[in-house]
Amino acid sequence: MHTPHTESPPRPPEHRPVALSTGVLALCSALLLTLVGVEWRPLLELDADIARTTHRWAVEERGLTQTSRILTDWVWDPWTMRVLCGVAAALLAWRYAASWSALWLVLTVAVATVVQQGLKAALDRARPVWPDPVDSAHYAAFPSGHAMTATVVCGLLLWLLHRHGAGRVLWRTALAVAVLSVTGVGLTRVWLGVHWPTDVLGGWLLGALLVTAAVTVHRRRCPARR
């Protein structure tokens, strides 16, 4: 007996931008990883030029440097972001009875930590070294854990706010805070001389890639009601 062929249903239109973004981010992340891994000289020279300039400014502008240390060590520290994620997960589970979303949020941030530490160990890229450092950091350089964690946490929380129908004022405020945090933490890491610019760029790209991948998983598991 011949079984008629049934085509799979077309992908919902709202899924297509996410799929496209995931593909573009994956391509850009892979390209940057390759260039850093093979130590492509033009990229290293650009990194060094920017790092030398910003370090000179950091040494001269002590007040701004101290502010940057406070922001990066306390306000935008990865553990601060993880605590924020935990609070959001508890709110999802207890107030909105969204246990799966809470677990999804926590697991995604955990995966981001594993990915960044795995890449650091695999690439083992050295951090900048200065005769007059203004700050210090441990482990390998690429990707920036601060930049990647902030991107993942802020990106996921913004998407959850949008999905749960946040009001215009709350949404715009959250968006402004997220953009300031993700951009600011990346700039402070370069300013303080503990990361090359491409470490931060890698953290942003990989963080955004993980967010789009996680959103895809969530949408398939819990489609939005129409």
PDB file of C-alpha atoms in Angstrom:
ATOM      1  CA  MET A   1       0.000   0.000   0.000  1.00  0.00           C
ATOM      2  CA  HIS A   2       1.389   3.319  -1.023  1.00  0.00           C
ATOM      3  CA  THR A   3       1.666   5.830   1.783  1.00  0.00           C
ATOM      4  CA  PRO A   4       1.145   9.379   0.531  1.00  0.00           C
ATOM      5  CA  HIS A   5       4.023  11.737   1.190  1.00  0.00           C
ATOM      6  CA  THR A   6       3.194  14.443   3.663  1.00  0.00           C
ATOM      7  CA  GLU A   7       5.309  17.547   3.739  1.00  0.00           C
ATOM      8  CA  SER A   8       6.413  19.011   7.035  1.00  0.00           C
ATOM      9  CA  PRO A   9       4.531  22.151   7.992  1.00  0.00           C
ATOM     10  CA  PRO A  10       6.212  25.401   7.022  1.00  0.00           C
ATOM     11  CA  ARG A  11       8.232  27.105   9.693  1.00  0.00           C
ATOM     12  CA  PRO A  12       6.296  29.901  11.406  1.00  0.00           C
ATOM     13  CA  PRO A  13       7.338  33.329  10.110  1.00  0.00           C
ATOM     14  CA  GLU A  14       8.480  34.537  13.553  1.00  0.00           C
ATOM     15  CA  HIS A  15      11.026  31.669  13.712  1.00  0.00           C
ATOM     16  CA  ARG A  16      12.813  32.667  10.507  1.00  0.00           C
ATOM     17  CA  PRO A  17      14.621  35.795  11.818  1.00  0.00           C
ATOM     18  CA  VAL A  18      15.926  33.791  14.793  1.00  0.00           C
ATOM     19  CA  ALA A  19      17.162  30.993  12.521  1.00  0.00           C
ATOM     20  CA  LEU A  20      18.857  33.520  10.229  1.00  0.00           C
ATOM     21  CA  SER A  21      20.463  35.301  13.174  1.00  0.00           C
ATOM     22  CA  THR A  22      21.729  32.004  14.551  1.00  0.00           C
ATOM     23  CA  GLY A  23      23.337  31.126  11.227  1.00  0.00           C
ATOM     24  CA  VAL A  24      25.024  34.518  10.859  1.00  0.00           C
ATOM     25  CA  LEU A  25      26.275  34.500  14.438  1.00  0.00           C
ATOM     26  CA  ALA A  26      27.589  30.955  14.075  1.00  0.00           C
ATOM     27  CA  LEU A  27      29.483  31.924  10.929  1.00  0.00           C
ATOM     28  CA  CYS A  28      30.986  35.055  12.499  1.00  0.00           C
ATOM     29  CA  SER A  29      31.914  33.185  15.688  1.00  0.00           C
ATOM     30  CA  ALA A  30      33.579  30.385  13.745  1.00  0.00           C
ATOM     31  CA  LEU A  31      35.541  32.885  11.640  1.00  0.00           C
ATOM     32  CA  LEU A  32      36.779  34.801  14.668  1.00  0.00           C
ATOM     33  CA  LEU A  33      37.662  31.577  16.489  1.00  0.00           C
ATOM     34  CA  THR A  34      39.687  30.446  13.485  1.00  0.00           C
ATOM     35  CA  LEU A  35      41.549  33.747  13.145  1.00  0.00           C
ATOM     36  CA  VAL A  36      42.386  33.829  16.838  1.00  0.00           C
ATOM     37  CA  GLY A  37      43.346  30.145  16.841  1.00  0.00           C
ATOM     38  CA  VAL A  38      45.781  30.482  13.936  1.00  0.00           C
ATOM     39  CA  GLU A  39      47.068  33.792  15.337  1.00  0.00           C
ATOM     40  CA  TRP A  40      46.372  35.756  12.168  1.00  0.00           C
ATOM     41  CA  ARG A  41      48.919  38.551  12.285  1.00  0.00           C
ATOM     42  CA  PRO A  42      46.760  41.494  11.055  1.00  0.00           C
ATOM     43  CA  LEU A  43      44.222  40.705  13.747  1.00  0.00           C
ATOM     44  CA  LEU A  44      46.877  40.453  16.453  1.00  0.00           C
ATOM     45  CA  GLU A  45      48.430  43.745  15.373  1.00  0.00           C
ATOM     46  CA  LEU A  46      45.041  45.487  15.462  1.00  0.00           C
ATOM     47  CA  ASP A  47      44.391  44.044  18.920  1.00  0.00           C
ATOM     48  CA  ALA A  48      47.764  45.252  20.149  1.00  0.00           C
ATOM     49  CA  ASP A  49      47.355  48.767  18.718  1.00  0.00           C
ATOM     50  CA  ILE A  50      43.964  49.261  20.382  1.00  0.00           C
ATOM     51  CA  ALA A  51      45.120  47.712  23.654  1.00  0.00           C
ATOM     52  CA  ARG A  52      48.212  49.914  23.876  1.00  0.00           C
ATOM     53  CA  THR A  53      46.161  53.047  23.294  1.00  0.00           C
ATOM     54  CA  THR A  54      43.462  52.230  25.819  1.00  0.00           C
ATOM     55  CA  HIS A  55      46.029  51.142  28.417  1.00  0.00           C
ATOM     56  CA  ARG A  56      47.837  54.456  28.097  1.00  0.00           C
ATOM     57  CA  TRP A  57      44.549  56.257  28.690  1.00  0.00           C
ATOM     58  CA  ALA A  58      43.764  54.010  31.664  1.00  0.00           C
ATOM     59  CA  VAL A  59      47.087  54.838  33.301  1.00  0.00           C
ATOM     60  CA  GLU A  60      46.504  58.568  32.795  1.00  0.00           C
ATOM     61  CA  GLU A  61      42.820  58.657  33.816  1.00  0.00           C
ATOM     62  CA  ARG A  62      42.958  57.092  37.267  1.00  0.00           C
ATOM     63  CA  GLY A  63      39.457  58.184  38.281  1.00  0.00           C
ATOM     64  CA  LEU A  64      37.827  56.587  35.264  1.00  0.00           C
ATOM     65  CA  THR A  65      39.958  53.495  35.738  1.00  0.00           C
ATOM     66  CA  GLN A  66      38.827  53.091  39.341  1.00  0.00           C
ATOM     67  CA  THR A  67      35.208  53.469  38.265  1.00  0.00           C
ATOM     68  CA  SER A  68      35.750  50.812  35.620  1.00  0.00           C
ATOM     69  CA  ARG A  69      37.154  48.431  38.224  1.00  0.00           C
ATOM     70  CA  ILE A  70      34.122  48.878  40.456  1.00  0.00           C
ATOM     71  CA  LEU A  71      31.726  48.309  37.575  1.00  0.00           C
ATOM     72  CA  THR A  72      33.500  45.254  36.187  1.00  0.00           C
ATOM     73  CA  ASP A  73      34.259  43.657  39.581  1.00  0.00           C
ATOM     74  CA  TRP A  74      30.864  44.205  41.206  1.00  0.00           C
ATOM     75  CA  VAL A  75      28.048  45.475  38.980  1.00  0.00           C
ATOM     76  CA  TRP A  76      28.861  43.516  35.805  1.00  0.00           C
ATOM     77  CA  ASP A  77      30.796  40.646  37.322  1.00  0.00           C
ATOM     78  CA  PRO A  78      29.751  37.202  35.964  1.00  0.00           C
ATOM     79  CA  TRP A  79      28.654  36.093  39.425  1.00  0.00           C
ATOM     80  CA  THR A  80      26.431  39.162  39.734  1.00  0.00           C
ATOM     81  CA  MET A  81      24.860  38.199  36.415  1.00  0.00           C
ATOM     82  CA  ARG A  82      24.393  34.596  37.555  1.00  0.00           C
ATOM     83  CA  VAL A  83      22.698  35.738  40.765  1.00  0.00           C
ATOM     84  CA  LEU A  84      20.379  37.915  38.668  1.00  0.00           C
ATOM     85  CA  CYS A  85      19.626  34.856  36.551  1.00  0.00           C
ATOM     86  CA  GLY A  86      18.837  32.845  39.682  1.00  0.00           C
ATOM     87  CA  VAL A  87      16.439  35.504  40.953  1.00  0.00           C
ATOM     88  CA  ALA A  88      14.673  35.592  37.589  1.00  0.00           C
ATOM     89  CA  ALA A  89      14.433  31.789  37.531  1.00  0.00           C
ATOM     90  CA  ALA A  90      12.904  31.740  41.030  1.00  0.00           C
ATOM     91  CA  LEU A  91      10.384  34.371  39.968  1.00  0.00           C
ATOM     92  CA  LEU A  92       9.443  32.353  36.900  1.00  0.00           C
ATOM     93  CA  ALA A  93       8.982  29.159  38.891  1.00  0.00           C
ATOM     94  CA  TRP A  94       7.123  30.517  41.898  1.00  0.00           C
ATOM     95  CA  ARG A  95       5.115  33.465  40.615  1.00  0.00           C
ATOM     96  CA  TYR A  96       4.383  32.440  37.043  1.00  0.00           C
ATOM     97  CA  ALA A  97       4.488  28.642  37.493  1.00  0.00           C
ATOM     98  CA  ALA A  98       6.908  28.464  34.558  1.00  0.00           C
ATOM     99  CA  SER A  99       9.186  25.764  35.927  1.00  0.00           C
ATOM    100  CA  TRP A 100      10.441  24.674  32.519  1.00  0.00           C
ATOM    101  CA  SER A 101      11.381  28.252  31.566  1.00  0.00           C
ATOM    102  CA  ALA A 102      13.187  28.658  34.892  1.00  0.00           C
ATOM    103  CA  LEU A 103      15.176  25.462  34.301  1.00  0.00           C
ATOM    104  CA  TRP A 104      15.873  26.505  30.702  1.00  0.00           C
ATOM    105  CA  LEU A 105      17.230  29.848  31.894  1.00  0.00           C
ATOM    106  CA  VAL A 106      19.543  28.337  34.501  1.00  0.00           C
ATOM    107  CA  LEU A 107      20.802  25.598  32.182  1.00  0.00           C
ATOM    108  CA  THR A 108      21.535  28.036  29.365  1.00  0.00           C
ATOM    109  CA  VAL A 109      23.664  30.216  31.630  1.00  0.00           C
ATOM    110  CA  ALA A 110      25.429  27.088  32.919  1.00  0.00           C
ATOM    111  CA  VAL A 111      26.132  25.962  29.350  1.00  0.00           C
ATOM    112  CA  ALA A 112      27.563  29.404  28.586  1.00  0.00           C
ATOM    113  CA  THR A 113      29.988  29.012  31.495  1.00  0.00           C
ATOM    114  CA  VAL A 114      31.084  25.571  30.303  1.00  0.00           C
ATOM    115  CA  VAL A 115      31.549  26.780  26.719  1.00  0.00           C
ATOM    116  CA  GLN A 116      33.611  29.807  27.661  1.00  0.00           C
ATOM    117  CA  GLN A 117      35.852  27.838  30.022  1.00  0.00           C
ATOM    118  CA  GLY A 118      36.275  25.104  27.436  1.00  0.00           C
ATOM    119  CA  LEU A 119      37.309  27.596  24.767  1.00  0.00           C
ATOM    120  CA  LYS A 120      39.690  29.329  27.155  1.00  0.00           C
ATOM    121  CA  ALA A 121      41.392  26.005  27.884  1.00  0.00           C
ATOM    122  CA  ALA A 122      41.469  24.970  24.218  1.00  0.00           C
ATOM    123  CA  LEU A 123      42.864  28.220  22.812  1.00  0.00           C
ATOM    124  CA  ASP A 124      44.939  29.186  25.867  1.00  0.00           C
ATOM    125  CA  ARG A 125      45.340  32.715  24.573  1.00  0.00           C
ATOM    126  CA  ALA A 126      47.615  34.883  26.698  1.00  0.00           C
ATOM    127  CA  ARG A 127      46.242  38.068  28.217  1.00  0.00           C
ATOM    128  CA  PRO A 128      47.915  41.437  27.659  1.00  0.00           C
ATOM    129  CA  VAL A 129      50.977  42.036  29.825  1.00  0.00           C
ATOM    130  CA  TRP A 130      51.910  45.574  30.901  1.00  0.00           C
ATOM    131  CA  PRO A 131      54.868  46.992  32.846  1.00  0.00           C
ATOM    132  CA  ASP A 132      52.411  49.212  34.751  1.00  0.00           C
ATOM    133  CA  PRO A 133      49.145  47.208  35.006  1.00  0.00           C
ATOM    134  CA  VAL A 134      46.009  48.853  36.400  1.00  0.00           C
ATOM    135  CA  ASP A 135      44.193  45.552  37.039  1.00  0.00           C
ATOM    136  CA  SER A 136      44.746  41.814  36.867  1.00  0.00           C
ATOM    137  CA  ALA A 137      42.785  38.729  35.783  1.00  0.00           C
ATOM    138  CA  HIS A 138      43.224  34.971  35.780  1.00  0.00           C
ATOM    139  CA  TYR A 139      42.887  32.167  33.234  1.00  0.00           C
ATOM    140  CA  ALA A 140      43.207  32.492  29.468  1.00  0.00           C
ATOM    141  CA  ALA A 141      41.906  35.465  27.525  1.00  0.00           C
ATOM    142  CA  PHE A 142      39.554  34.240  24.785  1.00  0.00           C
ATOM    143  CA  PRO A 143      36.623  34.654  25.018  1.00  0.00           C
ATOM    144  CA  SER A 144      35.888  37.301  27.635  1.00  0.00           C
ATOM    145  CA  GLY A 145      33.806  35.619  30.331  1.00  0.00           C
ATOM    146  CA  HIS A 146      32.450  38.969  31.505  1.00  0.00           C
ATOM    147  CA  ALA A 147      31.253  39.924  28.019  1.00  0.00           C
ATOM    148  CA  MET A 148      29.821  36.501  27.220  1.00  0.00           C
ATOM    149  CA  THR A 149      27.984  36.088  30.528  1.00  0.00           C
ATOM    150  CA  ALA A 150      26.479  39.572  30.366  1.00  0.00           C
ATOM    151  CA  THR A 151      25.330  38.980  26.789  1.00  0.00           C
ATOM    152  CA  VAL A 152      23.697  35.652  27.637  1.00  0.00           C
ATOM    153  CA  VAL A 153      21.956  36.786  30.818  1.00  0.00           C
ATOM    154  CA  CYS A 154      20.763  40.139  29.464  1.00  0.00           C
ATOM    155  CA  GLY A 155      19.686  38.608  26.160  1.00  0.00           C
ATOM    156  CA  LEU A 156      17.672  35.823  27.792  1.00  0.00           C
ATOM    157  CA  LEU A 157      16.005  38.141  30.295  1.00  0.00           C
ATOM    158  CA  LEU A 158      15.062  40.611  27.562  1.00  0.00           C
ATOM    159  CA  TRP A 159      13.490  37.829  25.518  1.00  0.00           C
ATOM    160  CA  LEU A 160      11.559  36.562  28.527  1.00  0.00           C
ATOM    161  CA  LEU A 161      10.250  40.055  29.238  1.00  0.00           C
ATOM    162  CA  HIS A 162       9.101  40.351  25.632  1.00  0.00           C
ATOM    163  CA  ARG A 163       7.497  36.913  25.702  1.00  0.00           C
ATOM    164  CA  HIS A 164       5.604  37.667  28.903  1.00  0.00           C
ATOM    165  CA  GLY A 165       4.271  40.949  27.532  1.00  0.00           C
ATOM    166  CA  ALA A 166       6.242  43.520  29.500  1.00  0.00           C
ATOM    167  CA  GLY A 167       4.864  47.045  29.353  1.00  0.00           C
ATOM    168  CA  ARG A 168       6.471  49.665  27.140  1.00  0.00           C
ATOM    169  CA  VAL A 169       8.173  51.548  29.987  1.00  0.00           C
ATOM    170  CA  LEU A 170       9.568  48.374  31.569  1.00  0.00           C
ATOM    171  CA  TRP A 171      10.714  47.031  28.205  1.00  0.00           C
ATOM    172  CA  ARG A 172      12.505  50.230  27.183  1.00  0.00           C
ATOM    173  CA  THR A 173      14.148  50.556  30.585  1.00  0.00           C
ATOM    174  CA  ALA A 174      15.310  46.932  30.534  1.00  0.00           C
ATOM    175  CA  LEU A 175      16.594  47.309  26.974  1.00  0.00           C
ATOM    176  CA  ALA A 176      18.595  50.418  27.875  1.00  0.00           C
ATOM    177  CA  VAL A 177      20.087  48.748  30.956  1.00  0.00           C
ATOM    178  CA  ALA A 178      20.954  45.615  28.972  1.00  0.00           C
ATOM    179  CA  VAL A 179      22.661  47.534  26.162  1.00  0.00           C
ATOM    180  CA  LEU A 180      24.594  49.643  28.670  1.00  0.00           C
ATOM    181  CA  SER A 181      25.659  46.562  30.635  1.00  0.00           C
ATOM    182  CA  VAL A 182      26.738  44.427  27.685  1.00  0.00           C
ATOM    183  CA  THR A 183      28.580  47.293  25.980  1.00  0.00           C
ATOM    184  CA  GLY A 184      29.993  48.693  29.196  1.00  0.00           C
ATOM    185  CA  VAL A 185      31.410  45.460  30.541  1.00  0.00           C
ATOM    186  CA  GLY A 186      33.206  44.808  27.265  1.00  0.00           C
ATOM    187  CA  LEU A 187      34.732  48.270  27.171  1.00  0.00           C
ATOM    188  CA  THR A 188      35.882  48.102  30.792  1.00  0.00           C
ATOM    189  CA  ARG A 189      37.696  44.813  30.186  1.00  0.00           C
ATOM    190  CA  VAL A 190      39.718  46.373  27.360  1.00  0.00           C
ATOM    191  CA  TRP A 191      40.194  49.643  29.265  1.00  0.00           C
ATOM    192  CA  LEU A 192      41.618  47.800  32.280  1.00  0.00           C
ATOM    193  CA  GLY A 193      44.056  45.956  30.040  1.00  0.00           C
ATOM    194  CA  VAL A 194      42.960  42.434  30.954  1.00  0.00           C
ATOM    195  CA  HIS A 195      41.528  41.510  27.547  1.00  0.00           C
ATOM    196  CA  TRP A 196      42.279  42.053  23.894  1.00  0.00           C
ATOM    197  CA  PRO A 197      39.437  43.694  21.931  1.00  0.00           C
ATOM    198  CA  THR A 198      38.760  40.472  20.024  1.00  0.00           C
ATOM    199  CA  ASP A 199      38.311  38.613  23.338  1.00  0.00           C
ATOM    200  CA  VAL A 200      35.380  40.900  24.044  1.00  0.00           C
ATOM    201  CA  LEU A 201      34.073  40.628  20.484  1.00  0.00           C
ATOM    202  CA  GLY A 202      34.239  36.849  20.792  1.00  0.00           C
ATOM    203  CA  GLY A 203      32.323  36.961  24.063  1.00  0.00           C
ATOM    204  CA  TRP A 204      29.610  39.102  22.490  1.00  0.00           C
ATOM    205  CA  LEU A 205      29.285  36.895  19.411  1.00  0.00           C
ATOM    206  CA  LEU A 206      29.283  33.583  21.271  1.00  0.00           C
ATOM    207  CA  GLY A 207      26.892  34.930  23.881  1.00  0.00           C
ATOM    208  CA  ALA A 208      24.461  36.149  21.239  1.00  0.00           C
ATOM    209  CA  LEU A 209      24.758  32.815  19.402  1.00  0.00           C
ATOM    210  CA  LEU A 210      23.878  30.920  22.551  1.00  0.00           C
ATOM    211  CA  VAL A 211      20.892  33.200  23.186  1.00  0.00           C
ATOM    212  CA  THR A 212      19.432  32.642  19.713  1.00  0.00           C
ATOM    213  CA  ALA A 213      20.005  28.886  19.984  1.00  0.00           C
ATOM    214  CA  ALA A 214      18.344  28.790  23.408  1.00  0.00           C
ATOM    215  CA  VAL A 215      15.377  30.838  22.163  1.00  0.00           C
ATOM    216  CA  THR A 216      14.905  28.345  19.336  1.00  0.00           C
ATOM    217  CA  VAL A 217      14.823  25.473  21.833  1.00  0.00           C
ATOM    218  CA  HIS A 218      12.349  27.292  24.049  1.00  0.00           C
ATOM    219  CA  ARG A 219      10.014  28.121  21.176  1.00  0.00           C
ATOM    220  CA  ARG A 220       9.931  24.523  20.026  1.00  0.00           C
ATOM    221  CA  ARG A 221       9.283  23.271  23.548  1.00  0.00           C
ATOM    222  CA  CYS A 222       6.739  25.962  24.487  1.00  0.00           C
ATOM    223  CA  PRO A 223       5.220  27.588  21.399  1.00  0.00           C
ATOM    224  CA  ALA A 224       3.668  30.985  22.053  1.00  0.00           C
ATOM    225  CA  ARG A 225      -0.076  31.033  22.219  1.00  0.00           C
ATOM    226  CA  ARG A 226      -1.853  32.941  19.486  1.00  0.00           C
TER     227      ARG A 226
END
